[in-house]
Amino acid sequence: MALLRERPAARPGVPPAASRRHGLALAALGVAVAWSVHRLLPGVPMLTAAVVLGVVAAHLPRMRPVARGAARPGLSYAAKRLMRVGIVLLGLKLSLDDVRGLGWAAVAMVLGVVTATLLGTWWLGRRLGLPGDQPLLIATGYAICGASAIGAVGEARDSDERDTAVSVALVTLCGTLAIGVLPLLQGLLGLGDAEFGRWVGASVHDVGQVVATAQTAGGEALGEAVLVKLMRVALLAPLVAAVALSVRRRRARTGSGGAGRARIPLVPLFVVGFLAAVAVRSTGLLPSAVLDAAHTAQELLLAAALFGLGSAVHLPSLARTGARVAAVGLSAWLVVVGASYAGVVLLAG
């Protein structure tokens, strides 16, 4: 059964901008509430709060008709278009000096963890019969950078919004659990602060969740976690390019890319923007004030996008099909946590 009711048809004579206004206003309200939650509870990342609030808004009796009716075009616009801009700005967090500073052994560890998580989760999702693009989207979220990666790959594949929403909800839930669980395991596993930070950076999904988890062990752990996490973020561009290429080849092989269908670019424009942002950051010319402003804008845009995605989740339908999704999510979490722990131990040895 569909996880999302069909969108209402656009009303004749209503300009697209006007039809999006209600949804964008609702997304802005959701971002404001998510920001307030983060300010009151710093351990709750704003992006996590935004997804949860989107799900809640879509199920409250008074809000549900709005979120699934008049506001739907604007919420879908936020989930797609604002997500792209946020991903471009995400590139300003990463410089080539950061990657070189990790060392080749750490880079190899990150590549191994990402590959094992991506292929293992994708295979398991297909084996358990998850519908549509859910196996790939869930695998991408666990392996790379959570909801941002899901949004980017979903754009490249033109995935159904319901598949994207379910994948974001699952990855966000497991990433949130990591904030509480991983710090409890540091002592039991005998990890020093730097090792714990690398483990968190290699295994937790969204950047905000990485920060919330690693900061429990102090500044050294936080620094290592962010560096390793940004290395995973850097792999977003080649992954999206590979996905776009596979879609183009499939359409060419099956003849499904007719004249009325948009051609999938080899490298989507927002990925080019992401790489350009990395290059600009690598020059060292941007002042800290500009980087801080870009970080704030990126957080707000991604929060609006994730609120829109969260509002597309239909919990009653998800509950009826959730056993397989939950099994994939739990298994993927164990894979990424176990593989990253093994990599950190090898590095320390």
Coordinates of C-alpha atoms in Angstrom, one line a residue:
M1 CA 0.0 0.0 0.0
A2 CA 1.2 3.5 -0.7
L3 CA 2.9 5.3 2.2
L4 CA 1.5 8.5 0.9
R5 CA -1.9 9.5 -0.4
E6 CA -1.9 10.8 -4.0
R7 CA -1.3 14.5 -4.3
P8 CA -4.3 16.6 -5.1
A9 CA -4.3 18.0 -8.6
A10 CA -3.2 21.6 -9.0
R11 CA -6.1 24.0 -9.1
P12 CA -6.6 25.6 -12.5
G13 CA -5.5 29.1 -12.8
V14 CA -3.3 29.0 -9.6
P15 CA 0.3 30.0 -10.4
P16 CA 2.9 27.5 -9.2
A17 CA 4.5 30.0 -6.8
A18 CA 1.1 30.6 -5.2
S19 CA 0.4 26.9 -4.8
R20 CA 3.8 26.5 -3.0
R21 CA 3.3 29.3 -0.6
H22 CA 1.4 27.4 2.1
G23 CA 3.9 24.6 2.1
L24 CA 6.9 26.8 2.3
A25 CA 5.3 28.8 5.1
L26 CA 4.6 25.6 7.0
A27 CA 8.2 24.4 6.4
A28 CA 9.5 27.7 7.7
L29 CA 7.4 27.3 10.9
G30 CA 8.7 23.7 11.3
V31 CA 12.3 25.0 11.0
A32 CA 11.6 27.7 13.7
V33 CA 10.2 25.0 16.0
A34 CA 13.1 22.6 15.3
W35 CA 15.6 25.4 16.0
S36 CA 13.9 26.2 19.3
V37 CA 14.0 22.5 20.3
H38 CA 17.7 22.4 19.5
R39 CA 18.3 25.5 21.6
L40 CA 16.4 24.1 24.6
L41 CA 17.9 20.6 24.2
P42 CA 21.4 20.9 22.5
G43 CA 21.7 17.2 22.4
V44 CA 18.9 17.0 19.8
P45 CA 20.3 18.1 16.4
M46 CA 18.1 20.5 14.6
L47 CA 17.9 18.4 11.5
T48 CA 16.7 15.4 13.5
A49 CA 14.0 17.6 15.2
A50 CA 12.9 18.8 11.7
V51 CA 12.3 15.3 10.4
V52 CA 10.3 14.3 13.5
L53 CA 8.3 17.5 13.4
G54 CA 7.4 16.9 9.8
V55 CA 6.1 13.4 10.6
V56 CA 4.1 14.8 13.6
A57 CA 2.6 17.6 11.4
A58 CA 1.4 15.1 8.9
H59 CA -0.5 13.2 11.5
L60 CA -2.0 15.8 13.8
P61 CA -5.8 15.9 13.2
R62 CA -5.9 19.6 12.5
M63 CA -2.6 19.7 10.5
R64 CA -3.0 16.5 8.4
P65 CA -5.4 18.0 5.9
V66 CA -3.1 21.0 5.4
A67 CA 0.1 18.9 5.1
R68 CA -1.4 16.5 2.7
G69 CA -3.5 19.0 0.8
A70 CA -2.9 22.7 0.2
A71 CA 0.6 22.6 1.6
R72 CA 1.8 19.5 -0.2
P73 CA 3.2 21.3 -3.3
G74 CA 5.3 23.6 -1.2
L75 CA 6.5 20.9 1.1
S76 CA 7.6 18.8 -1.9
Y77 CA 9.3 21.8 -3.3
A78 CA 11.2 22.2 -0.1
A79 CA 12.1 18.5 0.0
K80 CA 13.7 18.7 -3.5
R81 CA 14.8 22.2 -4.3
L82 CA 16.0 23.4 -0.9
M83 CA 17.7 20.1 -0.3
R84 CA 19.9 20.7 -3.4
V85 CA 21.0 24.2 -2.2
G86 CA 21.7 22.8 1.2
I87 CA 23.9 20.0 -0.3
V88 CA 25.9 22.6 -2.3
L89 CA 26.5 24.6 0.9
L90 CA 27.5 21.4 2.7
G91 CA 30.6 21.4 0.4
L92 CA 31.9 24.5 2.3
K93 CA 32.5 22.3 5.3
L94 CA 35.2 20.3 3.5
S95 CA 38.6 21.2 2.2
L96 CA 41.2 19.1 0.5
D97 CA 43.6 19.8 3.4
D98 CA 41.1 18.0 5.7
V99 CA 41.2 14.9 3.5
R100 CA 45.1 15.0 3.3
G101 CA 45.2 15.5 7.1
L102 CA 43.4 12.2 7.7
G103 CA 46.2 10.2 6.2
W104 CA 45.9 7.4 3.6
A105 CA 45.3 4.7 6.2
A106 CA 42.2 6.6 7.5
V107 CA 41.0 7.3 4.0
A108 CA 41.3 3.6 3.1
M109 CA 39.3 2.7 6.3
V110 CA 36.5 5.1 5.4
L111 CA 36.4 3.7 1.8
G112 CA 36.1 0.2 3.2
V113 CA 33.4 1.0 5.7
V114 CA 31.4 2.9 3.1
T115 CA 31.7 0.2 0.5
A116 CA 30.7 -2.6 2.9
T117 CA 27.7 -0.7 4.3
L118 CA 26.5 0.4 0.9
L119 CA 26.7 -3.0 -0.8
G120 CA 25.6 -5.0 2.2
T121 CA 22.5 -2.8 2.9
W122 CA 21.5 -2.6 -0.7
W123 CA 21.8 -6.4 -1.1
L124 CA 19.8 -7.0 2.1
G125 CA 17.1 -4.6 1.1
R126 CA 16.6 -6.2 -2.2
R127 CA 16.7 -9.7 -0.6
L128 CA 13.9 -8.7 1.8
G129 CA 11.8 -7.2 -1.0
L130 CA 11.7 -3.6 -0.1
P131 CA 9.8 -1.7 -2.8
G132 CA 11.1 0.9 -5.3
D133 CA 14.3 2.6 -4.6
Q134 CA 14.2 2.0 -0.8
P135 CA 17.1 -0.5 -0.8
L136 CA 19.5 1.9 -2.5
L137 CA 18.3 5.0 -0.7
I138 CA 18.6 3.4 2.8
A139 CA 22.0 2.0 1.9
T140 CA 23.2 5.5 0.7
G141 CA 21.9 7.1 3.9
Y142 CA 23.7 4.7 6.2
A143 CA 27.0 4.7 4.1
I144 CA 27.4 8.4 3.3
C145 CA 25.7 11.1 5.2
G146 CA 22.2 10.3 6.2
A147 CA 19.3 12.3 4.9
S148 CA 21.4 14.6 2.7
A149 CA 22.8 11.6 0.8
I150 CA 19.3 10.1 0.4
G151 CA 18.0 13.4 -1.0
A152 CA 20.9 13.7 -3.5
V153 CA 20.6 10.1 -4.7
G154 CA 16.8 10.3 -4.8
E155 CA 17.2 13.4 -7.1
A156 CA 19.6 11.6 -9.4
R157 CA 17.3 8.6 -9.7
D158 CA 14.1 10.7 -9.7
S159 CA 12.9 8.5 -6.9
D160 CA 9.3 8.4 -5.6
E161 CA 8.8 10.8 -2.8
R162 CA 7.4 8.1 -0.5
D163 CA 10.6 6.0 -0.9
T164 CA 12.7 9.0 0.0
A165 CA 10.5 9.8 3.0
V166 CA 10.6 6.3 4.4
S167 CA 14.4 6.1 4.0
V168 CA 14.9 9.4 5.7
A169 CA 12.7 8.4 8.6
L170 CA 14.5 5.2 9.1
V171 CA 18.0 6.6 8.9
T172 CA 17.1 9.5 11.2
L173 CA 15.7 7.1 13.8
C174 CA 18.9 5.0 13.8
G175 CA 21.1 8.0 13.9
T176 CA 19.2 9.4 16.8
L177 CA 19.6 6.1 18.7
A178 CA 23.3 6.3 18.1
I179 CA 23.5 9.5 20.1
G180 CA 22.5 7.7 23.2
V181 CA 24.0 4.2 22.6
L182 CA 27.6 4.8 21.3
P183 CA 28.8 6.9 24.2
L184 CA 27.8 4.1 26.5
L185 CA 30.0 1.7 24.6
Q186 CA 33.2 3.7 24.6
G187 CA 34.5 2.4 27.9
L188 CA 33.2 -1.1 27.3
L189 CA 35.2 -1.3 24.0
G190 CA 38.3 0.3 25.4
L191 CA 38.4 3.2 23.0
G192 CA 40.4 6.3 23.7
D193 CA 38.9 9.7 22.9
A194 CA 40.5 10.0 19.5
E195 CA 39.5 6.4 18.5
F196 CA 36.0 7.0 19.7
G197 CA 35.8 10.1 17.6
R198 CA 36.9 8.2 14.5
W199 CA 34.4 5.4 15.2
V200 CA 31.6 7.9 15.5
G201 CA 32.6 9.8 12.4
A202 CA 32.7 6.5 10.4
S203 CA 29.4 5.1 11.7
V204 CA 26.9 7.8 12.5
H205 CA 24.8 9.3 9.7
D206 CA 24.1 13.0 9.7
V207 CA 26.7 15.6 10.5
G208 CA 24.6 17.0 13.4
Q209 CA 24.2 13.5 14.9
V210 CA 28.0 13.0 14.7
V211 CA 28.6 16.2 16.6
A212 CA 26.0 15.4 19.2
T213 CA 27.5 11.9 19.7
A214 CA 31.2 12.7 19.7
Q215 CA 31.1 15.8 21.9
T216 CA 30.3 13.6 24.9
A217 CA 34.0 12.5 24.8
G218 CA 35.5 16.0 24.5
G219 CA 37.2 18.2 22.0
E220 CA 39.7 15.7 20.6
A221 CA 36.9 13.1 19.9
L222 CA 34.8 15.8 18.2
G223 CA 37.6 16.9 16.0
E224 CA 38.4 13.4 14.8
A225 CA 34.8 12.6 14.3
V226 CA 34.1 15.6 12.1
L227 CA 37.2 15.0 9.9
V228 CA 36.2 11.3 9.3
K229 CA 32.6 12.3 8.7
L230 CA 33.6 14.9 6.1
M231 CA 35.6 12.3 4.3
R232 CA 32.4 10.3 4.0
V233 CA 30.6 13.4 2.8
A234 CA 33.2 13.8 0.0
L235 CA 32.2 10.4 -1.4
L236 CA 28.7 11.8 -2.1
A237 CA 29.7 13.3 -5.4
P238 CA 31.2 10.2 -7.1
L239 CA 28.3 8.1 -5.8
V240 CA 25.6 10.5 -7.2
A241 CA 27.5 10.6 -10.5
A242 CA 27.6 6.8 -10.7
V243 CA 23.9 6.6 -9.9
A244 CA 23.1 9.2 -12.6
L245 CA 25.2 7.3 -15.2
S246 CA 23.4 4.0 -14.3
V247 CA 20.0 5.7 -14.9
R248 CA 21.1 7.1 -18.3
R249 CA 22.4 3.7 -19.4
R250 CA 19.2 1.9 -18.2
R251 CA 17.0 4.4 -20.1
A252 CA 19.1 4.1 -23.2
R253 CA 19.0 0.3 -23.0
T254 CA 15.2 0.1 -22.4
G255 CA 14.3 3.1 -24.6
S256 CA 12.4 4.7 -21.7
G257 CA 14.0 8.1 -22.1
G258 CA 11.5 9.4 -24.6
A259 CA 11.3 12.9 -26.1
G260 CA 9.1 14.2 -23.3
R261 CA 11.4 12.9 -20.6
A262 CA 14.2 15.0 -19.1
R263 CA 17.7 13.7 -19.7
I264 CA 19.5 12.7 -16.6
P265 CA 22.9 14.7 -16.5
L266 CA 26.0 12.6 -15.9
V267 CA 26.8 14.9 -13.0
P268 CA 23.8 16.7 -11.6
L269 CA 24.2 20.4 -11.3
F270 CA 23.9 20.4 -7.5
V271 CA 26.8 17.9 -7.3
V272 CA 28.9 20.3 -9.5
G273 CA 28.0 23.0 -7.0
F274 CA 29.0 20.8 -4.1
L275 CA 32.4 20.1 -5.7
A276 CA 32.8 23.8 -6.5
A277 CA 32.1 24.7 -2.9
V278 CA 34.8 22.2 -1.7
A279 CA 37.3 23.8 -4.2
V280 CA 36.4 27.3 -2.9
R281 CA 36.8 26.2 0.7
S282 CA 40.2 24.6 -0.1
T283 CA 41.6 27.9 -1.3
G284 CA 41.4 29.3 2.3
L285 CA 40.2 32.6 1.0
L286 CA 36.8 32.6 2.6
P287 CA 36.7 34.4 5.9
S288 CA 35.2 32.7 9.0
A289 CA 32.2 35.0 9.0
V290 CA 31.3 33.8 5.5
L291 CA 31.7 30.2 6.4
D292 CA 29.6 30.7 9.6
A293 CA 26.8 32.3 7.5
A294 CA 27.0 29.5 5.0
H295 CA 26.8 26.9 7.8
T296 CA 23.7 28.6 9.2
A297 CA 22.0 28.8 5.8
Q298 CA 22.9 25.2 5.1
E299 CA 21.3 24.1 8.4
L300 CA 18.1 26.1 7.8
L301 CA 17.7 24.9 4.2
L302 CA 18.3 21.2 5.1
A303 CA 16.0 21.5 8.0
A304 CA 13.2 22.8 5.7
A305 CA 13.9 20.0 3.3
L306 CA 13.8 17.4 6.0
F307 CA 10.6 18.8 7.4
G308 CA 9.1 18.4 4.0
L309 CA 10.3 14.9 3.6
G310 CA 9.1 14.0 7.1
S311 CA 5.6 15.3 6.3
A312 CA 5.4 12.7 3.4
V313 CA 5.7 9.7 5.8
H314 CA 2.4 7.9 6.4
L315 CA 2.8 6.0 9.7
P316 CA -0.2 3.7 9.5
S317 CA 1.0 2.3 6.1
L318 CA 4.6 2.2 7.3
A319 CA 3.5 0.2 10.4
R320 CA 1.9 -2.4 8.2
T321 CA 5.1 -2.8 6.1
G322 CA 7.6 -1.8 8.7
A323 CA 9.0 -5.2 9.8
R324 CA 11.1 -5.6 6.7
V325 CA 12.2 -1.9 6.7
A326 CA 13.1 -2.2 10.4
A327 CA 15.1 -5.4 9.8
V328 CA 17.1 -3.7 7.1
G329 CA 17.7 -0.7 9.2
L330 CA 18.9 -2.6 12.2
S331 CA 21.1 -4.9 10.1
A332 CA 22.6 -1.9 8.3
W333 CA 23.3 -0.2 11.6
L334 CA 25.1 -3.3 12.9
V335 CA 27.2 -3.5 9.7
V336 CA 28.3 0.2 9.7
V337 CA 29.0 0.2 13.5
G338 CA 30.9 -3.2 13.3
A339 CA 32.9 -2.3 10.2
S340 CA 33.9 1.1 11.4
Y341 CA 34.9 -0.3 14.8
A342 CA 37.1 -2.9 13.1
G343 CA 38.6 -0.2 10.9
V344 CA 39.4 2.0 13.9
V345 CA 41.0 -0.9 15.8
L346 CA 43.2 -1.7 12.8
L347 CA 44.3 1.9 12.5
A348 CA 45.2 2.0 16.2
G349 CA 47.2 -1.2 15.9

